CSV table of C-alpha atoms in Angstrom, one decimal:
chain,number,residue,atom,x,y,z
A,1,UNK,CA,83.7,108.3,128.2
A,2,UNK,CA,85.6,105.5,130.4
A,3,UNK,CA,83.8,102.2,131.0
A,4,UNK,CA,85.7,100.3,133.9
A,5,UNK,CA,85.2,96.8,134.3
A,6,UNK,CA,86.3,94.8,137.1
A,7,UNK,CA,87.4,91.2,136.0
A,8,UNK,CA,85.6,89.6,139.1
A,9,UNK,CA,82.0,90.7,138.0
A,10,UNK,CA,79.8,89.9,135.4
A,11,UNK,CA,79.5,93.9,134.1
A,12,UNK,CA,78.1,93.4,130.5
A,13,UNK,CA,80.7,95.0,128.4
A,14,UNK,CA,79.3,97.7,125.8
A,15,UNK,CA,80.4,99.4,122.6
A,16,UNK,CA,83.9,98.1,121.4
A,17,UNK,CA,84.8,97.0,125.2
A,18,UNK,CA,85.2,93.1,124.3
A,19,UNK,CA,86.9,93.8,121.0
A,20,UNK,CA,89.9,95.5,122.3
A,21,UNK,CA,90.1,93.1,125.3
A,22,UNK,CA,90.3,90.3,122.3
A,23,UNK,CA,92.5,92.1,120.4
A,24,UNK,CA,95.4,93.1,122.6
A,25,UNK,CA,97.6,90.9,123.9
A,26,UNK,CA,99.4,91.4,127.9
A,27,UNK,CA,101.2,94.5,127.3
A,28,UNK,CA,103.2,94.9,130.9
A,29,UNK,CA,105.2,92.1,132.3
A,30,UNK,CA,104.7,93.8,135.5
A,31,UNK,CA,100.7,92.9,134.8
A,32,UNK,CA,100.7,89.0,133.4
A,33,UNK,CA,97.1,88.6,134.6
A,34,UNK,CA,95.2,92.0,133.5
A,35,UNK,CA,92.4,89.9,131.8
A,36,UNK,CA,93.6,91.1,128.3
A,37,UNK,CA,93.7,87.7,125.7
A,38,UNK,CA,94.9,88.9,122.4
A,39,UNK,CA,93.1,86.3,120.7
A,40,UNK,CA,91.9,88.2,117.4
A,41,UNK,CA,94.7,87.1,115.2
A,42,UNK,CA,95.5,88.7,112.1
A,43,UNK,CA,97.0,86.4,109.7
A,44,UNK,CA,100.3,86.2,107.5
A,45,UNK,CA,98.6,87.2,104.4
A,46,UNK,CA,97.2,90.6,106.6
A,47,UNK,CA,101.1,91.2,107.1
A,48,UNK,CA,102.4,90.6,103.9
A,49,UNK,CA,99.5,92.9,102.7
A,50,UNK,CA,100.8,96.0,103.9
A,51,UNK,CA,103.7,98.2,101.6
A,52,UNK,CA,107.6,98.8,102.3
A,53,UNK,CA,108.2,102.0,103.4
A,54,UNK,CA,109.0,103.1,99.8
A,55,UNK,CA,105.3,102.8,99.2
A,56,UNK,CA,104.9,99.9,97.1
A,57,UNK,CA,103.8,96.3,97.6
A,58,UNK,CA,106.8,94.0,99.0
A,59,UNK,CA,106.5,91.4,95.8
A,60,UNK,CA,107.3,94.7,94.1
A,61,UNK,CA,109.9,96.7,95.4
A,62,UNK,CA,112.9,95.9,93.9
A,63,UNK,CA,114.4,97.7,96.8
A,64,UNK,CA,113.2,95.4,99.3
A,65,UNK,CA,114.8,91.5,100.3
A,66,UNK,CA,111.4,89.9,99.8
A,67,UNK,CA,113.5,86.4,98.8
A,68,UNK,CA,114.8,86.4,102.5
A,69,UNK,CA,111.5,87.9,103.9
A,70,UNK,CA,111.6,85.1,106.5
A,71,UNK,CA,115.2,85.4,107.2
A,72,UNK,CA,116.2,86.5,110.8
A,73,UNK,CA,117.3,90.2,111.2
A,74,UNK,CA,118.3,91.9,114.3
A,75,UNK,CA,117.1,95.7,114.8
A,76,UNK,CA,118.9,98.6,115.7
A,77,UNK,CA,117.9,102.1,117.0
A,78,UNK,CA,116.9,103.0,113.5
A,79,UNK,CA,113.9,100.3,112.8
A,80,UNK,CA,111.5,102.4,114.4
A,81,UNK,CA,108.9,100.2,114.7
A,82,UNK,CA,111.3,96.8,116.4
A,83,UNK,CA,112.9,97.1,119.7
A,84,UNK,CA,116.6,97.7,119.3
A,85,UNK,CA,118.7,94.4,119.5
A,86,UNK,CA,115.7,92.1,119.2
A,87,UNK,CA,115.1,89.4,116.5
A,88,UNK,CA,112.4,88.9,113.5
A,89,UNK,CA,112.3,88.3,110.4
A,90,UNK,CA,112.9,90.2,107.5
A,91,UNK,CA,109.1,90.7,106.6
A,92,UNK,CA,109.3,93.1,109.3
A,93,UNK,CA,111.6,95.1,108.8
A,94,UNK,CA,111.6,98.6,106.6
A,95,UNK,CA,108.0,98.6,106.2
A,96,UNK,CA,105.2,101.6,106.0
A,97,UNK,CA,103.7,103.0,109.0
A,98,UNK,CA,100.5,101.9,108.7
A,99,UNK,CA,102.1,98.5,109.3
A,100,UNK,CA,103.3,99.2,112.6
A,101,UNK,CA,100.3,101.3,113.4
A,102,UNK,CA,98.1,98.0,112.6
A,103,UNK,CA,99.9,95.3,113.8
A,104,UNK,CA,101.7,93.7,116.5
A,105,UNK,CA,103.8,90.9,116.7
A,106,UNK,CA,106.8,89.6,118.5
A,107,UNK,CA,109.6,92.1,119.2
A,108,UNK,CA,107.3,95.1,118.2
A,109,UNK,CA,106.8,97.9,119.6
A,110,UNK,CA,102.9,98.9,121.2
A,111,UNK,CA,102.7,102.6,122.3
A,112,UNK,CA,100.2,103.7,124.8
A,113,UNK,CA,99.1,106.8,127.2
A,114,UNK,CA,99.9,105.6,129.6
A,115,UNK,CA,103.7,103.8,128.4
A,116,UNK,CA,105.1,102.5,125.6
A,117,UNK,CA,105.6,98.6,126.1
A,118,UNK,CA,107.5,95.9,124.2
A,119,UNK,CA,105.3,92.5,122.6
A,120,UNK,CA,107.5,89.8,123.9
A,121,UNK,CA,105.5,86.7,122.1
A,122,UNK,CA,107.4,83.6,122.3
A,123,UNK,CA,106.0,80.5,124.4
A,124,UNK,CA,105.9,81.7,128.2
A,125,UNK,CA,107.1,85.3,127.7
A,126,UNK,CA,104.4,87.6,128.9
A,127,UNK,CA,102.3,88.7,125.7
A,128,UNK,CA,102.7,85.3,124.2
A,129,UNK,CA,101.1,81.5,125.0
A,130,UNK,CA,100.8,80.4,128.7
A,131,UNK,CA,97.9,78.0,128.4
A,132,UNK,CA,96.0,76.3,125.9
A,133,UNK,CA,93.0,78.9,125.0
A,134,UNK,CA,93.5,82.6,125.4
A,135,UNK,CA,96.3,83.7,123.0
A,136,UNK,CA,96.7,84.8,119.6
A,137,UNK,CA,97.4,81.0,117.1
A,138,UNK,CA,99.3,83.5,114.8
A,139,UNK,CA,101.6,85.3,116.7
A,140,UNK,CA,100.1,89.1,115.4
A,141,UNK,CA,97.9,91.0,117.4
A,142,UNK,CA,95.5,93.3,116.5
A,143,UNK,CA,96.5,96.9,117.3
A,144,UNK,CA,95.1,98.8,115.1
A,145,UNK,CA,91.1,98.0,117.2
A,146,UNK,CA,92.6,98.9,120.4
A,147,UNK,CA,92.3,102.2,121.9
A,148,UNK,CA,95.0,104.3,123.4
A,149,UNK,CA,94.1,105.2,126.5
A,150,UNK,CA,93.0,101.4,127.4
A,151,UNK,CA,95.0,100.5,131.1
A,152,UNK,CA,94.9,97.2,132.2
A,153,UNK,CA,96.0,96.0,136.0
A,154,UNK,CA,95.6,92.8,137.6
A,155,UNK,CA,91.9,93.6,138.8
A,156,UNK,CA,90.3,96.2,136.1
A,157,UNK,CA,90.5,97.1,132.7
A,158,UNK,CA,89.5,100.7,131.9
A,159,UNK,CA,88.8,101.2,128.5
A,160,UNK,CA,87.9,104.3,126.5
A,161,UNK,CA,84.6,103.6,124.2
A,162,UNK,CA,84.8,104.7,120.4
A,163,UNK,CA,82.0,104.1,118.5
A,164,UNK,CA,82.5,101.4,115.2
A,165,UNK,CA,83.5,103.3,111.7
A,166,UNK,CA,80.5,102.2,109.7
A,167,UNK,CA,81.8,104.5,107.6
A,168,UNK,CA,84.5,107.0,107.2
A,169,UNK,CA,86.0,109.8,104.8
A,170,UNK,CA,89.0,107.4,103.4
A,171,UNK,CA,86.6,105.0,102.7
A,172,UNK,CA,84.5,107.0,100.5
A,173,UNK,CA,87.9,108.7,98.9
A,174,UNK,CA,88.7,104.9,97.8
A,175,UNK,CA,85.5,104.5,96.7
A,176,UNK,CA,85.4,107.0,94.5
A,177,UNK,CA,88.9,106.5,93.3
A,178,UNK,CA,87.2,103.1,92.1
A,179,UNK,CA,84.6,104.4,90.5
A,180,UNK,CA,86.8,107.1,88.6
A,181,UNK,CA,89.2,104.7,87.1
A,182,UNK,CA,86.3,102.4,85.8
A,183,UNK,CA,85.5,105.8,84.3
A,184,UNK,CA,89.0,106.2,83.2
A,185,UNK,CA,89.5,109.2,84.5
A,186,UNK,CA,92.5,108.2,86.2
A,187,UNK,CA,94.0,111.7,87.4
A,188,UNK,CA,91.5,112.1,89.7
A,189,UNK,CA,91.6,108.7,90.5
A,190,UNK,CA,95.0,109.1,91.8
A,191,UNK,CA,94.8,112.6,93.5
A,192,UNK,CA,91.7,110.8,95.9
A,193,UNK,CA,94.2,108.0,96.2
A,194,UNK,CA,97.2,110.2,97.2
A,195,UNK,CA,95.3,111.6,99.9
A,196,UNK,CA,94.9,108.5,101.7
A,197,UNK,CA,98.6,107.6,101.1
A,198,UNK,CA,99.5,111.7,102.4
A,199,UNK,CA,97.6,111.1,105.5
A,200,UNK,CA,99.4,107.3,105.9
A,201,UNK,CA,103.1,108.8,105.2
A,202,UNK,CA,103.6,107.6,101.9
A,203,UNK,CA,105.1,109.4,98.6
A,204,UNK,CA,102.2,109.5,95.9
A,205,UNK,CA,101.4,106.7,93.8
A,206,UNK,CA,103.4,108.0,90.5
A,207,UNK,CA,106.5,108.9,92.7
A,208,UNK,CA,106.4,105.3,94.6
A,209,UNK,CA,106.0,103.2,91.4
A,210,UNK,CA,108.1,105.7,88.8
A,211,UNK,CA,111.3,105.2,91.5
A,212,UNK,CA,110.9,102.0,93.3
A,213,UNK,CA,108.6,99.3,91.4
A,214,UNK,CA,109.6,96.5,89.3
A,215,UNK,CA,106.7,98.4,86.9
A,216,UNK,CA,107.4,101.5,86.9
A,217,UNK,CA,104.2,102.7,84.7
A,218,UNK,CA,101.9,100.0,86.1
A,219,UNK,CA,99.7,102.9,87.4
A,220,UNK,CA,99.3,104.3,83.9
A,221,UNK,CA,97.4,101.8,82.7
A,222,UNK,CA,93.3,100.9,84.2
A,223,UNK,CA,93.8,97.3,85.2
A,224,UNK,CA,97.0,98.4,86.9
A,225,UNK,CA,95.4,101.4,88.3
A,226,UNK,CA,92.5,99.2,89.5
A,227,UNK,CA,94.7,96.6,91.1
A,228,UNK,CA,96.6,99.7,92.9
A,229,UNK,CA,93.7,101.0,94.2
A,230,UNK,CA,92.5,97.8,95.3
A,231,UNK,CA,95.2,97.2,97.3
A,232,UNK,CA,95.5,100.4,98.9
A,233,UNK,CA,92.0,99.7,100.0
A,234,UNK,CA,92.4,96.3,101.5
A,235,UNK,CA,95.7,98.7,103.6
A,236,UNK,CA,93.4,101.2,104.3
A,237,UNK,CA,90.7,99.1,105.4
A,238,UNK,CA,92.4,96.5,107.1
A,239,UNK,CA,90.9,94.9,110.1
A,240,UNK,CA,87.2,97.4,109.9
A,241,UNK,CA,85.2,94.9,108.4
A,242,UNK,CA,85.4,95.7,105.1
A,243,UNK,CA,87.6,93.1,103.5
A,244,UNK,CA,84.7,90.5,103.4
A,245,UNK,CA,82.3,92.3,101.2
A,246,UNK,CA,85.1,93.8,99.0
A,247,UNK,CA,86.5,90.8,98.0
A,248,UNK,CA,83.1,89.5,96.8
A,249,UNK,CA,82.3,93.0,95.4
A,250,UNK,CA,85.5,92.6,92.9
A,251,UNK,CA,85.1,88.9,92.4
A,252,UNK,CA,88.2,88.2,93.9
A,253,UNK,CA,87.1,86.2,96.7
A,254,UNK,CA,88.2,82.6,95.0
A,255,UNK,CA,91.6,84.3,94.7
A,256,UNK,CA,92.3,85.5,97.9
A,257,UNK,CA,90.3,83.0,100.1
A,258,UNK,CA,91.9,79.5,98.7
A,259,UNK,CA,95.2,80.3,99.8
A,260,UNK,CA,96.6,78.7,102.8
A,261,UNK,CA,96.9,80.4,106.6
A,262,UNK,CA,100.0,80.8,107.9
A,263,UNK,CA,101.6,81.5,111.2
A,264,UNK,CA,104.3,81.5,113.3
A,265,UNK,CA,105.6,79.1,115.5
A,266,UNK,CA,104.2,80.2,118.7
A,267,UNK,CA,104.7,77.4,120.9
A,268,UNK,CA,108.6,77.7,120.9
A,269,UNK,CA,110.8,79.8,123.0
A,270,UNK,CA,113.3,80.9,120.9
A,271,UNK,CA,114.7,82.9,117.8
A,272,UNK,CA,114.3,79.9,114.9
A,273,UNK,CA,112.2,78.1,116.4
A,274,UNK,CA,109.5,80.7,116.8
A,275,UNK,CA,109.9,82.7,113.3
A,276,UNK,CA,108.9,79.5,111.1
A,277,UNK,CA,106.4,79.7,109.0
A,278,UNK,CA,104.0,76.8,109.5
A,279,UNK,CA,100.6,76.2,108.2
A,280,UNK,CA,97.7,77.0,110.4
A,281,UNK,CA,94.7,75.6,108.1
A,282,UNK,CA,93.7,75.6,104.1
A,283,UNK,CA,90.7,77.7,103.8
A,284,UNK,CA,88.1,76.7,100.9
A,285,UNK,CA,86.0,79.5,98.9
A,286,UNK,CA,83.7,77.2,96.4
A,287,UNK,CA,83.1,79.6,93.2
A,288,UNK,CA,80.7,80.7,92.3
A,289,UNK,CA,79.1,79.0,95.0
A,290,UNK,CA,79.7,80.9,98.0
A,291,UNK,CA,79.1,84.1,96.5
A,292,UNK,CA,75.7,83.5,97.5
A,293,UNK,CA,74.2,82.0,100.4
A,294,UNK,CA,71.3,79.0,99.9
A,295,UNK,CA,67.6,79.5,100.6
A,296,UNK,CA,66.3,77.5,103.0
A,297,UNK,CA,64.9,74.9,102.0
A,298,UNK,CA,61.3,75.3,103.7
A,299,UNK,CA,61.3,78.8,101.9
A,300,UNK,CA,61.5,76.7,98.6
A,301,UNK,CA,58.9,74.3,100.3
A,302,UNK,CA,56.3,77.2,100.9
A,303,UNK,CA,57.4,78.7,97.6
A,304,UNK,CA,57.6,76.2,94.7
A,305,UNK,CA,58.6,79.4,92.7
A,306,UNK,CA,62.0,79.5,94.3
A,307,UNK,CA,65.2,78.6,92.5
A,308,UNK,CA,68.0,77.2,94.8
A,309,UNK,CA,71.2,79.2,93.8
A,310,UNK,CA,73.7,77.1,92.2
A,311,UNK,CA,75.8,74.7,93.8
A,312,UNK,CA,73.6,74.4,97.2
């Protein structure tokens, strides 16, 4: 089912209608006004996330320039997934589809029904700034949220409803892949694994590691397995609302969620100037604190019983 929605009414929007309006950013330079604000921004750490196209993690391929990963590149017909002769950095260059499929930043490609359309993201360029609210503060866009048969003109946005994964078959393959390694029985661990990374385009775990990793037999071993897995769920999962609880659930939330949030540039209007990192924010996860939240305090009032949880 459609849902139109005309931009000069106050039509309640329904089902994932306001996410994908928030996640994509103006597609059609023809179309600067369509209504669409691209303001759910994925951040640096969501892109640096993903694998090279040889399957592994990009601290990990010795394949892959990850010293120069901010270094400007210019693509040619054969980076699939960067319009030909435009500039970006290294970190997006050569990597695995899902990354592509995800993501969108500037000089990236964004392929719909109804055309295939080029993010052009620097300061006044049509997917990128042009006033001081509605745009995305790290220069990626959300693509993976938005569905493909979404058109946007000047006057209405028609968007195709999907209802929210609250859960879905990869989910419970990585789930189980878990479960099995913390069970060693790491075969089967990998075969559930491998069919996520089938279905994404990648080589198998053992092939991936065996030819292009610094550690070749890191997935033969359970605390390299686990952090595999792990990783191929945070890919997997990326952006569905998972990431939040996961962390916690492995206890890696004080890891992750102290490092700083980085962006680019996006106020600039050229090549350099708009493909520097700069820092955004320092985020702040308080462990073992924050794995829990605090009672309220006239719950402890009307129950003298109650133990506050530590550090609240």
């Amino acid at each position: 089912m459609e849902l139109g929605v005309n931009l000069g009414t106050t039509t309640k929007p329904n089902d994932t209608w306001t996410l994908q309006l928030y996640a994509s950013p103006q597609l059609d330079p023809n179309v600067p006004n369509s209504g669409l604000k691209g303001q759910l921004a994925p951040t640096m750490k969501m892109a640096e996330l993903f694998y090279t196209e040889n399957g592994v993690p990009i601290i990990e391929d010795k394949t892959w320039d990850y010293a120069n990963r901010f270094q400007l590149r210019t693509a040619t017909a054969d980076d699939l997934g960067i319009q030909n002769g435009y500039q970006s950095v290294g970190l997006h260059f050569d990597r695995e589809p899902r990354f592509y499929a995800d993501m969108a930043f500037d000089g990236s490609k964004w392929y719909m029904e109804n055309g295939n359309f080029n993010i052009q993201a620097k300061s006044g360029q049509h997917s990128g700034k042009k006033q001081s609210r509605i745009y995305s503060v790290t220069g990626y866009y959300t693509k993976k949220l938005v569905n493909w048969k979404m058109v946007a003109s000047a006057t209405n946005i028609t968007v195709e409803r999907y209802p929210w994964p609250v859960v879905r078959l990869g989910d419970l393959y990585l789930l189980y892949a878990e479960a099995l390694n913390e069970t060693d029985n790491k075969a089967l661990a990998l075969e559930y694994v491998n069919m996520i990374r089938d279905r994404a385009g990648l080589k198998s775990v053992e092939s991936s590691w065996t030819n292009f990793a610094k550690n070749p037999n890191k997935y033969t071993d359970k605390n390299g397995l686990r952090e595999i897995i792990q990783q191929e769920r945070l890919i997997e999962m990326a952006f569905e609302g998972s990431r939040f609880w996961d962390l916690r659930r492995w206890k890696r939330a004080g890891e992750f969620l102290n490092q700083p949030i980085y962006g680019w540039d996006v106020i600039q209007t050229s090549y350099p100037d708009y493909n520097r990192r700069v820092l955004l924010f320092n985020q702040s996860f308080n462990s073992p604190r924050d794995y829990f939240w605090p009672i309220k305090d006239n719950s402890i009032l009307v129950n003298p019983n109650l133990v506050q949880n530590g550090g609240w």
